[in-house]
Coordinates of C-alpha atoms and ligand atoms in Angstrom, one line a residue:
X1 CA 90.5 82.6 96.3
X2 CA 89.6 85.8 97.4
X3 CA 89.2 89.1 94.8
X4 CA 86.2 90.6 96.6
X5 CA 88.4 93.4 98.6
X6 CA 90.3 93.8 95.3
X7 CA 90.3 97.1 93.4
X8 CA 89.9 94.8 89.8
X9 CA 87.3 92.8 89.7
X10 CA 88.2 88.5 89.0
X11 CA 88.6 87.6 85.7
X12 CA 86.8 84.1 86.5
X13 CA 84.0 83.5 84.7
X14 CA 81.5 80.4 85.1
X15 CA 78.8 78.9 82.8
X16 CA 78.9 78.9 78.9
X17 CA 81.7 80.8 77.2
X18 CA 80.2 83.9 77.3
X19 CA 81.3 86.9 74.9
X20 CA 83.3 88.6 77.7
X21 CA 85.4 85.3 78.1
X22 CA 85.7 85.3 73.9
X23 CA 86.8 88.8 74.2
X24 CA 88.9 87.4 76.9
X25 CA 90.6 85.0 74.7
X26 CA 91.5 87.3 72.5
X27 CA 93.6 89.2 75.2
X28 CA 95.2 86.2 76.2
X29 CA 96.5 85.5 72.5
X30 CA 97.5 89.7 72.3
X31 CA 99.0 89.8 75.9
X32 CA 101.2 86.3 75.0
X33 CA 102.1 87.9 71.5
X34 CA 100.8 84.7 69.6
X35 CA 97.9 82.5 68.9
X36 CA 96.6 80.2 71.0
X37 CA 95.7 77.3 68.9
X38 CA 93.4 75.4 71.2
X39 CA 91.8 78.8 73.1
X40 CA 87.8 77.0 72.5
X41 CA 88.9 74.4 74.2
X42 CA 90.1 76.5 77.8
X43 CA 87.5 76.7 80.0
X44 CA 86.3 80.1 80.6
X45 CA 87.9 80.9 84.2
X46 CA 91.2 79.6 83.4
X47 CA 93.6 81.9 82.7
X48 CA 97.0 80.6 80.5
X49 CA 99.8 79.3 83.3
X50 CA 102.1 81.9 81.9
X51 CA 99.9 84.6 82.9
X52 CA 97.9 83.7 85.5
X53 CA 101.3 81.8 87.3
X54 CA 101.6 83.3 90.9
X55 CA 104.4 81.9 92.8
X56 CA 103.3 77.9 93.6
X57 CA 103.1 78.8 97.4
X58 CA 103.6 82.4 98.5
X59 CA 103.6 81.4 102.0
X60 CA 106.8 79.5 101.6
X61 CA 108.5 82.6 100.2
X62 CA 106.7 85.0 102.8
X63 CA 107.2 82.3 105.9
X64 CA 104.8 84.0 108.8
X65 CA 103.2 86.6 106.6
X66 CA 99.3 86.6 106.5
X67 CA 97.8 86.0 102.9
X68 CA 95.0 88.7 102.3
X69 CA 94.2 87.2 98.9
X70 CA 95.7 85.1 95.9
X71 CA 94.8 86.8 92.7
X72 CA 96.4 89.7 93.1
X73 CA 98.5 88.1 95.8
X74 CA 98.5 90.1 98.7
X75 CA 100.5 89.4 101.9
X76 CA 101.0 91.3 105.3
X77 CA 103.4 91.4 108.1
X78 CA 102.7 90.8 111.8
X79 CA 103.7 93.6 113.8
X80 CA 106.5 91.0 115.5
X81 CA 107.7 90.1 112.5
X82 CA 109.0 93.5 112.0
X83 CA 111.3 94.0 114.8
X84 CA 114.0 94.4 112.7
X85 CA 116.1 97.6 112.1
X86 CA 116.1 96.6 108.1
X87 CA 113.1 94.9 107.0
X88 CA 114.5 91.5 105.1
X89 CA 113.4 90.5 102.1
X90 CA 111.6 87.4 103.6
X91 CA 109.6 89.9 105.6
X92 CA 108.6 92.3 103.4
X93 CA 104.7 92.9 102.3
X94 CA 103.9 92.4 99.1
X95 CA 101.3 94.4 97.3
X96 CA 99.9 93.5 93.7
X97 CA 97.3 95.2 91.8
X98 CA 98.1 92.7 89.1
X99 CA 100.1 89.6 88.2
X100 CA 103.7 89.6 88.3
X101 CA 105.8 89.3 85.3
X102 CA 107.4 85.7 84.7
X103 CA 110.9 86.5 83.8
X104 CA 113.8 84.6 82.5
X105 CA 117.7 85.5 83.0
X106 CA 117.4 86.5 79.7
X107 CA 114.8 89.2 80.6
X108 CA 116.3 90.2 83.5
X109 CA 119.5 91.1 81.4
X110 CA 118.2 92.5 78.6
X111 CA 115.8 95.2 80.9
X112 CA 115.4 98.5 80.0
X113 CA 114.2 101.9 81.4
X114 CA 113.2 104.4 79.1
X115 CA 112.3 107.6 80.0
X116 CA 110.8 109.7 77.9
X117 CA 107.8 112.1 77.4
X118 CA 108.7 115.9 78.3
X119 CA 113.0 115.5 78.1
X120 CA 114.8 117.0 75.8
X121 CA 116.9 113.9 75.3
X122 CA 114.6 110.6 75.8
X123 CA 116.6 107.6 77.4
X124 CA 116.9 103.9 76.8
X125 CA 118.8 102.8 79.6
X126 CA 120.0 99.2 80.6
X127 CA 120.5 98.3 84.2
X128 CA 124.1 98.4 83.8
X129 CA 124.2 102.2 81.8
X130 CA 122.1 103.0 85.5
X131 CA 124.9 101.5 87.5
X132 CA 128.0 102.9 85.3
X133 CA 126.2 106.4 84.2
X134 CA 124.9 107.7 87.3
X135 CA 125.9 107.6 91.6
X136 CA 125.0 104.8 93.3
X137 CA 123.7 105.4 96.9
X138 CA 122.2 103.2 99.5
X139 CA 119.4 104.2 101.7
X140 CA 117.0 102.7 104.3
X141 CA 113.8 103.4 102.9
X142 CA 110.2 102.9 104.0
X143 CA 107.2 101.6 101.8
X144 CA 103.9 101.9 103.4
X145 CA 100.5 100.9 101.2
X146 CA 98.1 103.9 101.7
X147 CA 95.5 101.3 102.7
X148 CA 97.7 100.1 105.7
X149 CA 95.1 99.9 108.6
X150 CA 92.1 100.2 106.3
X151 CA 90.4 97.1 107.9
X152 CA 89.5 99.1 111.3
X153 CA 87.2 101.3 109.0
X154 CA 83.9 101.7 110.1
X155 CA 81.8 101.4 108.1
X156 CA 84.1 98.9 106.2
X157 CA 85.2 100.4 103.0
X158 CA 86.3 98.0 99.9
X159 CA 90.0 97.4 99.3
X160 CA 92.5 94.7 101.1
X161 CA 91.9 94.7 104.7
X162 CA 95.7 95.5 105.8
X163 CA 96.3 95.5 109.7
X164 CA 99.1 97.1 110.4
X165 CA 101.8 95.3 108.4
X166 CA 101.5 97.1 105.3
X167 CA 104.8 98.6 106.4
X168 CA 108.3 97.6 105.1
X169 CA 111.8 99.2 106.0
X170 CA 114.5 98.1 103.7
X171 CA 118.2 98.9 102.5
X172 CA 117.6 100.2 98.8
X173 CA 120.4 100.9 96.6
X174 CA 120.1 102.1 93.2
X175 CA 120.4 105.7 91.4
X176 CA 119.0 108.7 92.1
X177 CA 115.6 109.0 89.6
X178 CA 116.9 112.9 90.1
X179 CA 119.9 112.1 88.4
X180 CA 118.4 110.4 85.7
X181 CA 115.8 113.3 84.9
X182 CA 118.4 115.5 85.3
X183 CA 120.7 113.7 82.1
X184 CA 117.4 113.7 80.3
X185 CA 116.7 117.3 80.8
X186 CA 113.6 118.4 82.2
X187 CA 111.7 120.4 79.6
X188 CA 109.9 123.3 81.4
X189 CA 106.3 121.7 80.9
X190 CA 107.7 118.8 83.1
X191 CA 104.6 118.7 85.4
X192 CA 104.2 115.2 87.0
X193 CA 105.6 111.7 86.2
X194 CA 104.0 108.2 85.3
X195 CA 105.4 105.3 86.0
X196 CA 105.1 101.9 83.4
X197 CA 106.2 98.2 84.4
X198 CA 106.6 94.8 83.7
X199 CA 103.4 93.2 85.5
X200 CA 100.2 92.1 83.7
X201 CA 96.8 93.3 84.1
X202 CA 94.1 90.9 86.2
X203 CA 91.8 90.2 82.7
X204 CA 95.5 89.4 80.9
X205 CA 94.7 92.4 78.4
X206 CA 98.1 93.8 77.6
X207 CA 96.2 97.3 77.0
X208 CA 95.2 97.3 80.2
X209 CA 97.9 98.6 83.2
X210 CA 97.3 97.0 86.8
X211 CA 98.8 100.2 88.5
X212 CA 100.7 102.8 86.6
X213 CA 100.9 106.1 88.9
X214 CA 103.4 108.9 89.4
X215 CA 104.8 112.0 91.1
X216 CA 104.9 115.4 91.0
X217 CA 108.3 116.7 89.6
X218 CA 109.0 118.0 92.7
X219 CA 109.0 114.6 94.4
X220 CA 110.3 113.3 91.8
X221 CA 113.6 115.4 92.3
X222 CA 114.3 114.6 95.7
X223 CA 116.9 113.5 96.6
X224 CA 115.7 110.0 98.5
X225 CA 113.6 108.8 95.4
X226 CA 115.3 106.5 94.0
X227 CA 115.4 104.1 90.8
X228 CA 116.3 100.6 92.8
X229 CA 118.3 97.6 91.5
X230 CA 119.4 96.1 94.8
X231 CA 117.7 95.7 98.3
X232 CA 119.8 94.4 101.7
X233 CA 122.9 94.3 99.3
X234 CA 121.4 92.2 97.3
X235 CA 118.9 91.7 94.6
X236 CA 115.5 92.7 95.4
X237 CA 112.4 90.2 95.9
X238 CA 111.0 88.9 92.6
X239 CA 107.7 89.8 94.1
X240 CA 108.9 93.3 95.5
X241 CA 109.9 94.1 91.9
X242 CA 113.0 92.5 90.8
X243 CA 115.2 93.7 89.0
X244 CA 114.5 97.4 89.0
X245 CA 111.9 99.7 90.8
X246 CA 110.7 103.2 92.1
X247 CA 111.5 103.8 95.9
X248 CA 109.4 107.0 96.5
X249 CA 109.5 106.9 100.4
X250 CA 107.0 108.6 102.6
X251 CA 104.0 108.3 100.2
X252 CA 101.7 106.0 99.4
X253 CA 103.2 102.5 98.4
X254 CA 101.6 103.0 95.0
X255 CA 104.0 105.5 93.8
X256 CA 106.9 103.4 94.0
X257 CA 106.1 101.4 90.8
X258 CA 108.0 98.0 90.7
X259 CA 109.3 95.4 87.8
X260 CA 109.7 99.3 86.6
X261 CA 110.5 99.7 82.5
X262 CA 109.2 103.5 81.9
X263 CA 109.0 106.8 83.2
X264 CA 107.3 109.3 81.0
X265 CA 107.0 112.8 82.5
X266 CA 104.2 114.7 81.9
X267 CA 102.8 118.3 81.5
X268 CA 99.6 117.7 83.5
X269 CA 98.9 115.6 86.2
X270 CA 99.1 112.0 85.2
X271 CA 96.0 110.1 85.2
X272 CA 97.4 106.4 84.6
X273 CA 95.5 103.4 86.3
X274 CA 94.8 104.2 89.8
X275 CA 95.4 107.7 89.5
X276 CA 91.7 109.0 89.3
X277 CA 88.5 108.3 90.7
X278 CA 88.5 106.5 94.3
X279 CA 91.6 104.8 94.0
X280 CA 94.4 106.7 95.9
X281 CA 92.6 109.8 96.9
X282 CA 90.5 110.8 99.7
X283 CA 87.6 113.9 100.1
X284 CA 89.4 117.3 99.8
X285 CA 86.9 117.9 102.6
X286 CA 86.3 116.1 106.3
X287 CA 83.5 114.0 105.3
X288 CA 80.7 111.3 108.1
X289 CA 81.6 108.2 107.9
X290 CA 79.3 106.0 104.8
X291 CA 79.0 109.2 102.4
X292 CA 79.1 108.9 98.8
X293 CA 82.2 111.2 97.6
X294 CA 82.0 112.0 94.0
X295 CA 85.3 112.1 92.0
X296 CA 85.6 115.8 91.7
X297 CA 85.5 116.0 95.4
X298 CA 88.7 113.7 95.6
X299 CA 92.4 114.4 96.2
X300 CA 95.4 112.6 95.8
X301 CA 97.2 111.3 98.6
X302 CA 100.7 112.6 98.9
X303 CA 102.7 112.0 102.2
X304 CA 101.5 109.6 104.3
X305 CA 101.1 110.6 108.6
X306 CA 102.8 109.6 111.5
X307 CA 102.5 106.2 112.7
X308 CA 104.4 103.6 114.7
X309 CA 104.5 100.0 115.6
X310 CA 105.0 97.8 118.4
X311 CA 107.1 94.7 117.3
X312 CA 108.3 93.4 120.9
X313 CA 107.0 91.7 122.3
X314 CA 104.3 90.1 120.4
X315 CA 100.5 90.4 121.9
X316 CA 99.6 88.1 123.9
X317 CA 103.2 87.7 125.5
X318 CA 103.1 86.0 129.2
X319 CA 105.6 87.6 131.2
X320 CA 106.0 87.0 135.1
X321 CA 105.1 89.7 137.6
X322 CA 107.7 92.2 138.6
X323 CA 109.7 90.8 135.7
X324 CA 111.0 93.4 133.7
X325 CA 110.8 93.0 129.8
X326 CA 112.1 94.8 126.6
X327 CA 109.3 96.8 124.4
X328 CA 110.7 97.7 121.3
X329 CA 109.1 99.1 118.0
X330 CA 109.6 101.8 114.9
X331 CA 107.5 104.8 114.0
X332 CA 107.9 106.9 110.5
X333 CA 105.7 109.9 109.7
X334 CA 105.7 110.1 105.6
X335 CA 108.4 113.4 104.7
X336 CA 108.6 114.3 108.6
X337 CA 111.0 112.8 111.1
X338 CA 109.2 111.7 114.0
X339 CA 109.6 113.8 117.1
X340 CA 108.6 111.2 120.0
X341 CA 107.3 107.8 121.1
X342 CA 105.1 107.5 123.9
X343 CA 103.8 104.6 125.6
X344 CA 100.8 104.0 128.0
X345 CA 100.2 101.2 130.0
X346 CA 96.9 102.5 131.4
X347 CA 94.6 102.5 128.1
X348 CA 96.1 105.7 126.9
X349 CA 94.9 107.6 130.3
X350 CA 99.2 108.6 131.2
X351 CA 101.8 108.7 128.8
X352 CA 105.6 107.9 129.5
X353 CA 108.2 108.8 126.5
X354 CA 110.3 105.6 125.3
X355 CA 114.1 106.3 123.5
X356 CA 113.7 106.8 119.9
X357 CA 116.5 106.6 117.6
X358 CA 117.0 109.3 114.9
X359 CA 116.5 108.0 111.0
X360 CA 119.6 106.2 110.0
X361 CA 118.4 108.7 107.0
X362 CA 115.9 110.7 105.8
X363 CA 112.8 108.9 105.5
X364 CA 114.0 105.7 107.1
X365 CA 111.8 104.4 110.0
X366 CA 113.1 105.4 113.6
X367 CA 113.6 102.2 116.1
X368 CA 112.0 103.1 119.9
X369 CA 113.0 100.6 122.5
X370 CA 111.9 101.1 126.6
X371 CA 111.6 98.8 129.8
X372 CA 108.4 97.8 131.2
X373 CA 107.9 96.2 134.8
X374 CA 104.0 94.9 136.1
X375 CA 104.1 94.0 140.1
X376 CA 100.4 93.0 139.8
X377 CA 99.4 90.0 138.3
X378 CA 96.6 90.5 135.3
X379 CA 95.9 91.8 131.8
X380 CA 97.6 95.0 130.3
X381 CA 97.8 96.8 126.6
X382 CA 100.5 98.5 126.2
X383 CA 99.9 101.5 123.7
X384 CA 102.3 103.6 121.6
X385 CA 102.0 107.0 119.8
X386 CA 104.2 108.6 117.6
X387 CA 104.1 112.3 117.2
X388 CA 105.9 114.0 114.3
X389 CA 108.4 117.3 113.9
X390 CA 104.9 119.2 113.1
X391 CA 103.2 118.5 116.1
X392 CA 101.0 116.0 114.8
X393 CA 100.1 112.8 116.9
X394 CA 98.4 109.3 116.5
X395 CA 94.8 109.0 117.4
X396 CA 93.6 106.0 119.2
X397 CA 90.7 105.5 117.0
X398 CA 90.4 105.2 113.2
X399 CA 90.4 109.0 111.9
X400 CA 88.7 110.8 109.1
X401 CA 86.9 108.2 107.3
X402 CA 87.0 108.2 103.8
X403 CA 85.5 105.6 100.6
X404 CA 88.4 103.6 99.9
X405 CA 89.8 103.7 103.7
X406 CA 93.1 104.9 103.1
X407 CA 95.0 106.9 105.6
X408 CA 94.4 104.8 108.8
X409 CA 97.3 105.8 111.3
X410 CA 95.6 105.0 114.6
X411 CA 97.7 103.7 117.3
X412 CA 99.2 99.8 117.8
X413 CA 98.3 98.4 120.7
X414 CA 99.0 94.5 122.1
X415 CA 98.0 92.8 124.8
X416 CA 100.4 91.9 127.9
X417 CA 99.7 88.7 130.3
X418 CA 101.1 89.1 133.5
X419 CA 101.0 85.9 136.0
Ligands
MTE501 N1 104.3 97.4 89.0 C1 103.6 97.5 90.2 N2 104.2 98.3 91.1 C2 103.5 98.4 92.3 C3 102.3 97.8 92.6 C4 101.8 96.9 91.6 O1 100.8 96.3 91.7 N3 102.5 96.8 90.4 N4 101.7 98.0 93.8 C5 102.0 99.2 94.5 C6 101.5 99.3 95.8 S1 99.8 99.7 95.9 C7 102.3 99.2 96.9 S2 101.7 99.5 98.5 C8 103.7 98.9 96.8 C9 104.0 97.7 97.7 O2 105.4 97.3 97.5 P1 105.8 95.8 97.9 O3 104.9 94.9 97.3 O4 107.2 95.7 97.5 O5 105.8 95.7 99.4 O6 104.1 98.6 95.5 C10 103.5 99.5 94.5 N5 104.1 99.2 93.2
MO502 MO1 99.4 100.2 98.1

């Protein structure tokens, strides 16, 4: 078990019941909604089944996807398992800043939305008043953590050490959150939104959120965020937040807030669990790698850059001289479409552009496919850059370092075995 990269810090405790765990107990009674009539007797560390339960083996859900860490449970893609247009469920990263709610039918069924805060009309909404009320529209949709790439930081900084395959591309169908606000009726002090949900806190304290963040209003209205109760026409992933989440594309991961049952907006900038500080934001300023950033210094994050992936063939591939093979991969650049896809075979010295598809829809990750053909026996990389509508490109290295090591868009590169 591994909480160390973790923004919360483990709930697991060791030695005599100390007055943390006490306090501890006390949270498990409030966060169950009823007494625990044996709590002296749970050793301090263990946290109540109904709580603590994570799905018995992730790995069996996830087949192929790399375990960063159990408690939250935190799982990555390889780069090759992503070579499809539409992420599948099976394949899709799963990011937890908390536990995920245990829910029954009955739960599922009886879920509600409420949106309230600055609205002239508050709303209680049940899945099926979202799916009678409002349009439904299905869009491909892709959901990058912020802290993708983090793990090529140097020096290191603290968080999950995502590769690359913090990256999903999925079929969401739901209603417009635009829609919704809309029916409510923005009042004109509608500044930002903040996002609630069904999942429990690490320390099991109900008052506590794991991750409740939101968007400006202006995001917030557009016409690709989306209120989610379906994914690849069907329901979505208990652990990518069945049965209803945010699908804010093109930011960080964060601000599409699953096992969603609230959105409040705001006349200020909401400052919910992960909104402040370190978590989310970077220096407003360039700053060296290592340096101390105070708070008031920090920014948040809004859309994410330009990036790409190579997801055929798979590094380390053997493939026989003068044999030609396919390479294959997708590239997304946050609200941007992405412009090109270039490939070097010479460590990034030339360039040759691949075919790129255009977005199947806005925000959706482009597919980029090309040939490739060694006559000479050896080893090979094969590089690729995206570069976005704006002009902007990948860099080969890690750039602008900053504390929590978000932002990492460097270039993919894998490694080609010609005999
Ligand atoms: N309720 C809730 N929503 C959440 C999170 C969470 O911990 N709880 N994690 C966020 C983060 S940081 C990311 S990157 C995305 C990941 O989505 P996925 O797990 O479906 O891939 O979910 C976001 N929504
Ligand atoms: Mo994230």
């Amino acid at each position: 078990m591994s909480t160390k990269n973790s923004d919360n810090k483990s709930s697991t405790l060791s030695g005599p019941i100390s007055r943390r765990s006490l306090l501890q107990a006390g949270g498990f009674a409030a966060a169950l909604g009823m007494p625990i009539p044996f709590i002296e007797k749970l050793a301090p560390g263990i946290i109540p089944a109904a709580l603590a339960q994570a799905p018995r083996d992730p790995a069996a859900l996830k087949p192929g996807l790399t375990i960063l860490g159990d408690r939250p449970l935190n799982m990555e893609t390889p780069p090759h398992l992503l070579d499809e247009d539409i992420t599948s469920g099976a394949r899709m990263f799963v990011r937890n800043n908390g536990l995920p709610p245990i829910l029954t039918d009955a739960d599922i069924e009886n879920w509600r939305l409420v949106i309230d805060g600055e609205v002239e009309n508050p709303l209680d909404l049940s899945i099926v008043d979202l799916q009678r009320d409002f349009e439904t529209v299905s869009l491909r949709l892709q959901i990058e953590c912020a802290g993708n790439g983090r793990r090529f930081m140097k020096p290191a900084a603290r968080g999950n050490q995502w590769s690359f395959g913090a990256i999903s591309c999925a079929e969401w169908t739901g209603v417009r959150l635009r829609d919704v606000l809309l029916r409510a009726g923005l009042k004109k002090s509608a500044l930002y939104t903040a996002h609630h949900s069904a999942d429990t806190h690490l320390s099991g304290d109900p008052e506590k959120a794991p991750i409740s963040r939101g968007i400006p209003i202006i995001k917030a209205l557009e016409a690709h965020t989306l209120i989610a109760f379906g994914m690849n026409g069907t329901a979505i992933p208990a652990l990518n937040g069945h049965p209803l989440r945010l699908v804010a594309s093109g930011w960080p991961g964060s601000c599409s807030q699953k096992w969603l049952t609230g959105i409040e907006i705001r006349d200020r900038v909401h400052d919910g669990a992960k909104m402040t500080g370190q978590s989310y934001r970077v220096p407003a300023y360039p700053v060296a790698p290592g340096t101390v950033v105070p708070d008031t210094d920090m920014r948040i994050i809004e859309a994410l850059p330009v990036k790409s992936l190579i997801t055929a063939p798979q590094t380390g591939v053997r493939v026989g001289a003068g044999e030609a093979f396919d390479v294959r991969g997708a590239a997304w650049a946050g609200d941007l479409a992405v412009a090109a896809l270039d490939i070097s075979v010479d460590f990034g010295a030339s360039w040759t552009r691949a075919r790129l598809d255009p977005p199947a829809n806005k925000y959706a990750w482009q597919r980029w496919r090309t040939e490739l053909r060694f006559a000479q026996a050896g080893y090979y990389e094969i590089w690729a850059r995206a570069r976005d509508e704006a002009g902007n490109m990948q860099p080969a290295i890690p750039p602008g370092w900053n504390p929590r090591g978000y932002l990492n868009n460097m270039q993919h590169r894998i490694a080609v075995f010609v005999l």
